[in-house]
CSV table of C-alpha atoms in Angstrom, one decimal:
chain,number,residue,atom,x,y,z
R,1,MET,CA,86.7,30.3,-104.3
R,2,LYS,CA,83.1,31.2,-103.6
R,3,ILE,CA,82.1,27.7,-104.5
R,4,ILE,CA,84.5,26.2,-102.0
R,5,ASP,CA,83.5,28.7,-99.3
R,6,ARG,CA,79.8,27.8,-99.8
R,7,TYR,CA,80.7,24.1,-99.7
R,8,MET,CA,82.7,24.4,-96.5
R,9,ALA,CA,80.1,26.7,-94.8
R,10,LYS,CA,77.2,24.5,-95.7
R,11,GLY,CA,79.0,21.3,-94.4
R,12,PHE,CA,79.9,23.0,-91.2
R,13,LEU,CA,76.5,24.6,-90.5
R,14,SER,CA,74.5,21.4,-91.1
R,15,SER,CA,76.7,19.5,-88.7
R,16,PHE,CA,76.8,22.4,-86.2
R,17,LEU,CA,73.0,22.8,-86.0
R,18,TRP,CA,72.5,19.1,-85.7
R,19,CYS,CA,75.0,18.8,-82.9
R,20,LEU,CA,73.5,21.9,-81.2
R,21,PHE,CA,70.0,20.4,-81.3
R,22,VAL,CA,71.2,17.0,-79.9
R,23,PHE,CA,73.3,18.5,-77.1
R,24,VAL,CA,70.4,20.8,-76.0
R,25,LEU,CA,68.0,17.9,-76.0
R,26,MET,CA,70.4,15.6,-74.1
R,27,ALA,CA,71.0,18.3,-71.5
R,28,ILE,CA,67.3,18.8,-70.9
R,29,ILE,CA,66.7,15.0,-70.7
R,30,ILE,CA,69.6,14.5,-68.3
R,31,ASP,CA,68.4,17.4,-66.1
R,32,ILE,CA,64.8,16.1,-66.1
R,33,PHE,CA,66.0,12.6,-65.0
R,34,SER,CA,68.0,14.2,-62.2
R,35,PHE,CA,64.7,15.1,-60.4
R,36,ILE,CA,62.1,12.9,-62.1
R,37,ASP,CA,61.4,11.2,-58.8
R,38,ASP,CA,60.4,14.6,-57.3
R,39,ILE,CA,58.2,15.3,-60.3
R,40,VAL,CA,56.3,12.1,-59.8
R,41,LYS,CA,56.3,12.1,-56.0
R,42,TYR,CA,55.2,15.7,-55.5
R,43,LYS,CA,53.0,15.8,-58.7
R,44,ILE,CA,54.7,18.9,-60.0
R,45,PRO,CA,52.5,20.4,-62.7
R,46,LEU,CA,53.7,19.8,-66.3
R,47,GLN,CA,53.3,23.5,-67.1
R,48,SER,CA,55.8,24.4,-64.3
R,49,VAL,CA,58.4,22.0,-65.8
R,50,THR,CA,57.7,23.2,-69.3
R,51,ALA,CA,58.0,26.9,-68.3
R,52,PHE,CA,61.3,26.2,-66.5
R,53,TYR,CA,63.0,24.6,-69.5
R,54,PHE,CA,61.6,27.2,-71.8
R,55,TYR,CA,63.5,29.9,-69.9
R,56,TYR,CA,66.5,27.6,-69.2
R,57,ILE,CA,67.2,26.7,-72.8
R,58,PRO,CA,69.2,29.9,-73.6
R,59,THR,CA,71.6,29.0,-70.8
R,60,ILE,CA,72.0,25.4,-72.1
R,61,PHE,CA,72.3,26.8,-75.6
R,62,VAL,CA,75.3,28.9,-74.7
R,63,GLN,CA,77.0,26.2,-72.7
R,64,VAL,CA,76.9,23.5,-75.4
R,65,MET,CA,77.7,25.8,-78.3
R,66,PRO,CA,81.5,25.4,-78.1
R,67,MET,CA,81.2,21.6,-77.9
R,68,ALA,CA,78.9,21.7,-80.9
R,69,ALA,CA,81.5,23.7,-82.8
R,70,LEU,CA,84.2,21.3,-81.8
R,71,LEU,CA,82.4,18.1,-83.0
R,72,SER,CA,81.0,19.6,-86.2
R,73,THR,CA,84.5,20.8,-87.1
R,74,ILE,CA,86.0,17.4,-86.5
R,75,TYR,CA,83.2,15.6,-88.3
R,76,MET,CA,83.3,17.7,-91.4
R,77,LEU,CA,87.1,18.0,-91.8
R,78,SER,CA,87.7,14.3,-91.0
R,79,ASN,CA,85.3,13.4,-93.8
R,80,LEU,CA,86.9,15.8,-96.2
R,81,ASN,CA,90.3,14.5,-95.3
R,82,LYS,CA,89.2,10.9,-95.6
R,83,ASN,CA,88.0,11.5,-99.1
R,84,ASN,CA,91.1,13.4,-100.0
R,85,GLU,CA,89.2,16.6,-100.7
R,86,ILE,CA,91.5,18.7,-98.5
R,87,VAL,CA,94.5,17.3,-100.5
R,88,ALA,CA,92.8,18.2,-103.7
R,89,MET,CA,92.2,21.8,-102.6
R,90,LYS,CA,95.8,22.2,-101.4
R,91,SER,CA,97.1,20.7,-104.7
R,92,SER,CA,95.2,23.4,-106.5
R,93,GLY,CA,97.3,26.0,-104.7
R,94,VAL,CA,94.8,26.9,-101.9
R,95,SER,CA,96.4,27.3,-98.5
R,96,LEU,CA,95.0,25.6,-95.5
R,97,TRP,CA,94.2,28.9,-93.8
R,98,ARG,CA,92.2,29.9,-96.9
R,99,ILE,CA,90.4,26.6,-96.9
R,100,LEU,CA,89.4,27.1,-93.2
R,101,THR,CA,88.5,30.8,-93.7
R,102,PRO,CA,84.7,30.0,-93.9
R,103,LEU,CA,84.9,28.0,-90.7
R,104,LEU,CA,86.8,30.8,-88.9
R,105,VAL,CA,84.3,33.4,-90.1
R,106,LEU,CA,81.4,31.3,-89.0
R,107,GLY,CA,83.2,30.7,-85.7
R,108,PHE,CA,83.5,34.5,-85.2
R,109,LEU,CA,79.8,35.0,-86.0
R,110,ILE,CA,78.9,32.2,-83.5
R,111,SER,CA,81.0,33.9,-80.9
R,112,THR,CA,79.3,37.2,-81.5
R,113,PHE,CA,75.9,35.6,-81.4
R,114,THR,CA,76.9,33.9,-78.1
R,115,PHE,CA,77.9,37.2,-76.6
R,116,MET,CA,74.6,38.8,-77.5
R,117,ILE,CA,72.6,35.9,-76.0
R,118,ASN,CA,74.8,35.8,-72.9
R,119,ASP,CA,74.5,39.6,-72.5
R,120,ARG,CA,70.9,40.4,-73.5
R,121,VAL,CA,68.9,37.2,-73.1
R,122,ILE,CA,70.3,35.1,-70.3
R,123,PRO,CA,70.3,37.8,-67.6
R,124,LEU,CA,66.5,37.9,-68.0
R,125,THR,CA,65.8,34.2,-68.6
R,126,SER,CA,68.1,33.0,-65.8
R,127,LYS,CA,66.2,35.0,-63.2
R,128,VAL,CA,62.9,33.6,-64.4
R,129,SER,CA,64.1,30.0,-64.6
R,130,GLN,CA,65.7,30.2,-61.1
R,131,MET,CA,62.5,31.7,-59.7
R,132,ILE,CA,60.4,28.9,-61.3
R,133,ARG,CA,62.8,26.2,-60.0
R,134,ARG,CA,62.8,27.7,-56.5
R,135,GLU,CA,59.1,28.6,-56.2
R,136,GLU,CA,57.5,25.9,-58.4
R,137,LEU,CA,59.8,22.9,-58.8
R,138,GLU,CA,61.5,22.8,-55.3
R,139,LYS,CA,58.7,24.1,-53.1
R,140,TYR,CA,57.3,20.6,-52.8
R,141,LYS,CA,60.4,19.2,-51.2
R,142,ALA,CA,60.4,18.7,-47.5
R,143,GLY,CA,64.0,19.9,-47.6
R,144,ASP,CA,62.7,23.4,-48.2
R,145,LYS,CA,61.6,23.5,-44.6
R,146,GLN,CA,65.2,22.9,-43.5
R,147,LEU,CA,67.9,25.5,-43.1
R,148,LYS,CA,68.7,27.3,-46.3
R,149,VAL,CA,71.6,29.8,-46.7
R,150,ILE,CA,71.9,32.0,-49.8
R,151,GLU,CA,75.3,33.4,-50.6
R,152,ASN,CA,76.1,36.8,-52.1
R,153,VAL,CA,72.8,38.7,-51.7
R,154,ALA,CA,72.6,42.2,-53.2
R,155,VAL,CA,69.6,44.6,-53.1
R,156,TYR,CA,69.3,48.0,-54.6
R,157,GLY,CA,67.3,49.5,-51.7
R,158,THR,CA,65.3,52.6,-51.2
R,159,GLY,CA,67.0,55.8,-50.1
R,160,ASN,CA,69.8,55.4,-52.7
R,161,ARG,CA,71.2,52.4,-50.9
R,162,ILE,CA,72.9,49.3,-52.1
R,163,VAL,CA,72.9,46.5,-49.5
R,164,PHE,CA,75.3,43.5,-49.9
R,165,ALA,CA,75.4,40.5,-47.6
R,166,ARG,CA,77.8,37.6,-47.9
R,167,THR,CA,75.1,35.2,-46.6
R,168,TYR,CA,71.3,35.2,-45.9
R,169,ASN,CA,69.8,32.5,-43.7
R,170,THR,CA,66.2,32.2,-44.9
R,171,ALA,CA,65.1,30.1,-41.9
R,172,GLU,CA,66.5,32.5,-39.3
R,173,LYS,CA,66.0,35.6,-41.4
R,174,LYS,CA,69.6,36.6,-40.7
R,175,LEU,CA,72.1,38.5,-42.9
R,176,GLY,CA,75.8,38.0,-42.4
R,177,ASP,CA,78.9,40.1,-43.3
R,178,ILE,CA,77.0,43.2,-44.5
R,179,ILE,CA,78.1,46.2,-46.5
R,180,ILE,CA,75.8,49.1,-47.2
R,181,HIS,CA,76.6,52.0,-49.6
R,182,GLU,CA,74.4,55.1,-49.5
R,183,HIS,CA,74.5,57.6,-52.3
R,184,ASP,CA,73.2,61.1,-52.8
R,185,VAL,CA,71.0,62.3,-55.6
R,186,GLY,CA,74.0,62.7,-57.8
R,187,GLU,CA,75.0,59.0,-57.3
R,188,ASN,CA,78.0,60.1,-55.2
R,189,LEU,CA,78.9,57.8,-52.3
R,190,VAL,CA,78.3,59.6,-49.0
R,191,LEU,CA,78.0,56.9,-46.4
R,192,LYS,CA,79.5,53.4,-45.8
R,193,ILE,CA,78.1,51.0,-43.3
R,194,THR,CA,79.6,47.6,-42.4
R,195,ALA,CA,78.1,45.1,-39.9
R,196,ASN,CA,78.9,41.6,-38.7
R,197,SER,CA,75.2,40.5,-39.0
R,198,ALA,CA,71.6,41.7,-39.0
R,199,VAL,CA,68.5,39.9,-37.7
R,200,TRP,CA,64.9,40.6,-38.6
R,201,THR,CA,62.9,41.3,-35.4
R,202,GLY,CA,59.6,41.0,-37.1
R,203,THR,CA,59.2,44.7,-37.9
R,204,GLU,CA,62.8,46.0,-38.5
R,205,TRP,CA,66.5,44.9,-39.0
R,206,LYS,CA,68.7,44.9,-35.9
R,207,PHE,CA,72.4,45.2,-36.9
R,208,ILE,CA,75.2,43.7,-34.8
R,209,LYS,CA,78.8,45.2,-34.6
R,210,VAL,CA,78.2,48.2,-36.8
R,211,ILE,CA,80.7,50.6,-38.2
R,212,MET,CA,79.5,53.8,-40.0
R,213,TYR,CA,81.6,56.4,-41.7
R,214,LYS,CA,81.0,59.3,-44.1
R,215,VAL,CA,83.1,59.6,-47.2
R,216,ASP,CA,83.8,62.3,-49.8
R,217,ASN,CA,83.6,62.0,-53.6
R,218,SER,CA,87.0,60.3,-53.7
R,219,GLY,CA,86.0,57.7,-51.2
R,220,LYS,CA,88.1,59.0,-48.3
R,221,MET,CA,86.7,59.1,-44.8
R,222,LEU,CA,85.3,62.4,-43.4
R,223,GLY,CA,86.1,62.3,-39.7
R,224,PRO,CA,86.4,59.2,-37.5
R,225,PRO,CA,84.0,56.2,-37.9
R,226,THR,CA,81.2,55.6,-35.5
R,227,PHE,CA,80.9,52.2,-33.8
R,228,TYR,CA,77.8,50.4,-32.4
R,229,SER,CA,77.5,47.1,-30.8
R,230,GLU,CA,73.8,47.0,-31.9
R,231,LYS,CA,71.8,49.4,-34.0
R,232,ILE,CA,68.5,49.5,-35.7
R,233,ILE,CA,69.0,50.7,-39.3
R,234,PRO,CA,65.7,51.7,-41.0
R,235,LEU,CA,65.8,49.5,-44.1
R,236,LYS,CA,62.5,49.3,-45.9
R,237,GLU,CA,63.5,46.0,-47.5
R,238,ARG,CA,61.9,42.9,-45.9
R,239,PRO,CA,63.3,39.3,-45.7
R,240,ARG,CA,61.5,38.2,-48.9
R,241,ASP,CA,63.4,41.0,-50.8
R,242,PHE,CA,66.7,39.5,-49.8
R,243,ALA,CA,65.6,35.9,-50.4
R,244,ASN,CA,65.0,36.7,-54.1
R,245,LYS,CA,68.2,38.7,-54.6
R,246,GLU,CA,71.0,36.2,-54.8
R,247,LEU,CA,73.9,37.9,-56.6
R,248,LYS,CA,75.0,36.0,-59.7
R,249,ALA,CA,77.0,37.3,-62.6
R,250,ASP,CA,74.7,35.3,-64.9
R,251,PHE,CA,71.8,37.5,-63.8
R,252,MET,CA,73.6,40.7,-65.1
R,253,SER,CA,74.6,42.0,-68.5
R,254,TYR,CA,78.2,43.1,-69.0
R,255,GLY,CA,77.2,46.8,-68.4
R,256,GLU,CA,75.1,46.0,-65.3
R,257,LEU,CA,77.9,44.0,-63.8
R,258,ARG,CA,80.5,46.7,-64.5
R,259,ASN,CA,78.3,49.3,-62.9
R,260,TYR,CA,77.7,47.1,-59.9
R,261,ILE,CA,81.5,46.6,-59.4
R,262,GLU,CA,82.0,50.3,-59.6
R,263,ASN,CA,79.6,50.9,-56.8
R,264,PHE,CA,81.6,48.6,-54.5
R,265,ARG,CA,85.2,49.7,-55.5
R,266,GLY,CA,87.4,50.5,-52.6
R,267,SER,CA,85.4,48.4,-50.1
R,268,GLY,CA,88.1,45.8,-49.9
R,269,MET,CA,85.8,42.9,-50.4
R,270,LYS,CA,86.8,39.6,-51.9
R,271,ILE,CA,83.6,39.6,-53.9
R,272,THR,CA,84.8,42.6,-55.9
R,273,ARG,CA,87.8,40.6,-57.2
R,274,ASN,CA,85.5,37.6,-58.0
R,275,LEU,CA,83.2,39.8,-59.9
R,276,LEU,CA,86.0,41.4,-61.9
R,277,VAL,CA,87.0,37.9,-63.0
R,278,ASP,CA,83.4,37.2,-64.0
R,279,LEU,CA,83.2,40.5,-65.8
R,280,ASN,CA,86.3,39.8,-67.9
R,281,TYR,CA,85.1,36.2,-68.5
R,282,LYS,CA,81.9,37.6,-70.0
R,283,LEU,CA,84.0,38.9,-72.8
R,284,ALA,CA,86.3,35.9,-73.0
R,285,PHE,CA,83.8,33.1,-72.9
R,286,PRO,CA,82.1,33.7,-76.3
R,287,PHE,CA,85.4,33.4,-78.2
R,288,ILE,CA,85.8,29.7,-77.1
R,289,SER,CA,83.7,28.6,-80.1
R,290,LEU,CA,86.0,30.4,-82.5
R,291,ILE,CA,89.3,29.2,-80.9
R,292,ILE,CA,88.1,25.6,-80.4
R,293,ILE,CA,87.6,25.4,-84.2
R,294,MET,CA,91.2,26.5,-84.7
R,295,VAL,CA,92.4,23.8,-82.2
R,296,ALA,CA,90.1,21.0,-83.6
R,297,ALA,CA,91.0,21.6,-87.3
R,298,PRO,CA,94.6,20.3,-87.3
R,299,PHE,CA,93.7,17.2,-85.3
R,300,ALA,CA,90.8,16.4,-87.6
R,301,LEU,CA,93.2,16.7,-90.6
R,302,LEU,CA,95.6,14.2,-89.0
R,303,THR,CA,93.1,11.4,-89.5
R,304,MET,CA,93.5,8.9,-92.3
R,305,ARG,CA,91.1,6.3,-93.7
R,306,GLY,CA,89.8,4.3,-90.8
R,307,GLY,CA,91.3,6.6,-88.2
R,308,VAL,CA,88.6,9.2,-87.8
R,309,MET,CA,87.8,8.1,-84.2
R,310,VAL,CA,91.5,8.8,-83.3
R,311,GLY,CA,91.2,12.3,-84.4
R,312,ILE,CA,87.8,12.7,-82.6
R,313,GLY,CA,89.3,11.3,-79.4
R,314,MET,CA,92.3,13.6,-79.5
R,315,SER,CA,90.2,16.6,-80.3
R,316,ILE,CA,87.8,15.9,-77.4
R,317,VAL,CA,90.8,15.5,-75.1
R,318,ILE,CA,92.0,18.9,-76.3
R,319,GLY,CA,88.6,20.4,-75.6
R,320,LEU,CA,88.5,19.0,-72.1
R,321,LEU,CA,92.0,20.4,-71.5
R,322,TYR,CA,90.8,23.7,-72.8
R,323,TYR,CA,88.0,23.8,-70.2
R,324,ALA,CA,90.3,22.5,-67.5
R,325,VAL,CA,92.8,25.4,-68.2
R,326,ILE,CA,89.9,27.9,-68.1
R,327,ALA,CA,88.6,26.5,-64.8
R,328,ILE,CA,92.0,26.6,-63.2
R,329,SER,CA,92.8,30.1,-64.4
R,330,LEU,CA,89.4,31.4,-63.1
R,331,ALA,CA,90.0,29.7,-59.8
R,332,PHE,CA,93.5,31.4,-59.6
R,333,GLY,CA,91.9,34.7,-60.5
R,334,LYS,CA,89.3,34.5,-57.8
R,335,ALA,CA,91.9,33.4,-55.3
R,336,GLY,CA,94.0,36.5,-56.1
R,337,ILE,CA,96.9,34.6,-57.7
R,338,LEU,CA,96.2,36.0,-61.2
R,339,PRO,CA,94.9,39.4,-62.2
R,340,PRO,CA,91.2,39.2,-63.3
R,341,VAL,CA,92.0,40.0,-67.0
R,342,VAL,CA,94.8,37.3,-67.1
R,343,ALA,CA,92.6,34.8,-65.4
R,344,ALA,CA,89.7,35.3,-67.8
R,345,TRP,CA,91.7,35.3,-71.0
R,346,SER,CA,94.6,33.0,-70.4
R,347,GLY,CA,92.8,29.9,-71.7
R,348,ASN,CA,91.9,31.7,-74.9
R,349,VAL,CA,95.4,33.1,-75.4
R,350,ILE,CA,97.1,29.7,-74.7
R,351,PHE,CA,94.9,27.7,-77.1
R,352,THR,CA,94.9,30.4,-79.8
R,353,GLY,CA,98.6,30.0,-79.8
R,354,ILE,CA,98.3,26.2,-79.9
R,355,GLY,CA,95.8,26.3,-82.7
R,356,THR,CA,97.9,28.8,-84.8
R,357,TYR,CA,101.0,26.8,-84.3
R,358,LEU,CA,99.4,23.5,-85.3
R,359,LEU,CA,97.7,25.0,-88.4
R,360,ASN,CA,100.9,26.6,-89.6
R,361,LYS,CA,102.6,23.3,-89.1
R,362,ARG,CA,100.0,21.6,-91.2
R,363,SER,CA,100.0,24.2,-93.9
């Protein structure tokens, strides 16, 4: 069996690495052509473009990996089936599940590798690539002088404060829908502040429609809240600090995102629910490569001589349906219709069931 395992693994890996290279290259080319006019018009330095894609490649790499796994599975198994090699293996008493074991093991390793990159590498490279795009690639655009609103800004401020704003208007230097959590030296929440908005006066932040209340270790209020129509809150953070702190789950590892959510539990914000969906999806997403191999395999085995393209087309449709189910379930989760765990994992569970059923039927 080791000979068959090596044969299957080698055939899959060669196709997978080739597909991965082509997809990454295509993604870079397509992205470059999306703003090639700006590169020429504003004479953006080549080193800036090169630096951006150097740090952006890990994100592309993770995004195209499931599709590379899909097409490499279809290509390899279709060719084996066309040459009757699968039939020969099954005639020798080898079950279909045993034949596909090397692919499933490689799929699991790919999923593990995807999680590691997504958790350890991308939070760092995404920040750098976004900074380069904003400060090097887009600074030449005249549109930068126009109104720009950044959503979901979060800053770990001085004085053990976490400042969250739903929006930040960079032109007007104005924060909107603000929540501030202040902690003691033991990281216990001691003060909550909410405000409708805050405007930079040139030297300090003036907050509008402010509510302040102290809390105990369990998060319960200590005494009645204090209301202010306007109040100066001494934040040391300046407008540029908020401009560079757009909150994105991609910029955080699993542990960082989990800790961030814990800091905002009980605040009743919609963003907490959204981030819980993102947190669970960080665990669910890497397994797409493994599951999509299970789904693609039975369709690739349906192809006969001259019918490879039919199997490829059907499998691509299944892959697109997979992503559609994931997108819909995530949207339902962020809308509060589905629990975060269900929203993040439903696509994987559904297609694991489909793949298992189809493989058992083909066995």
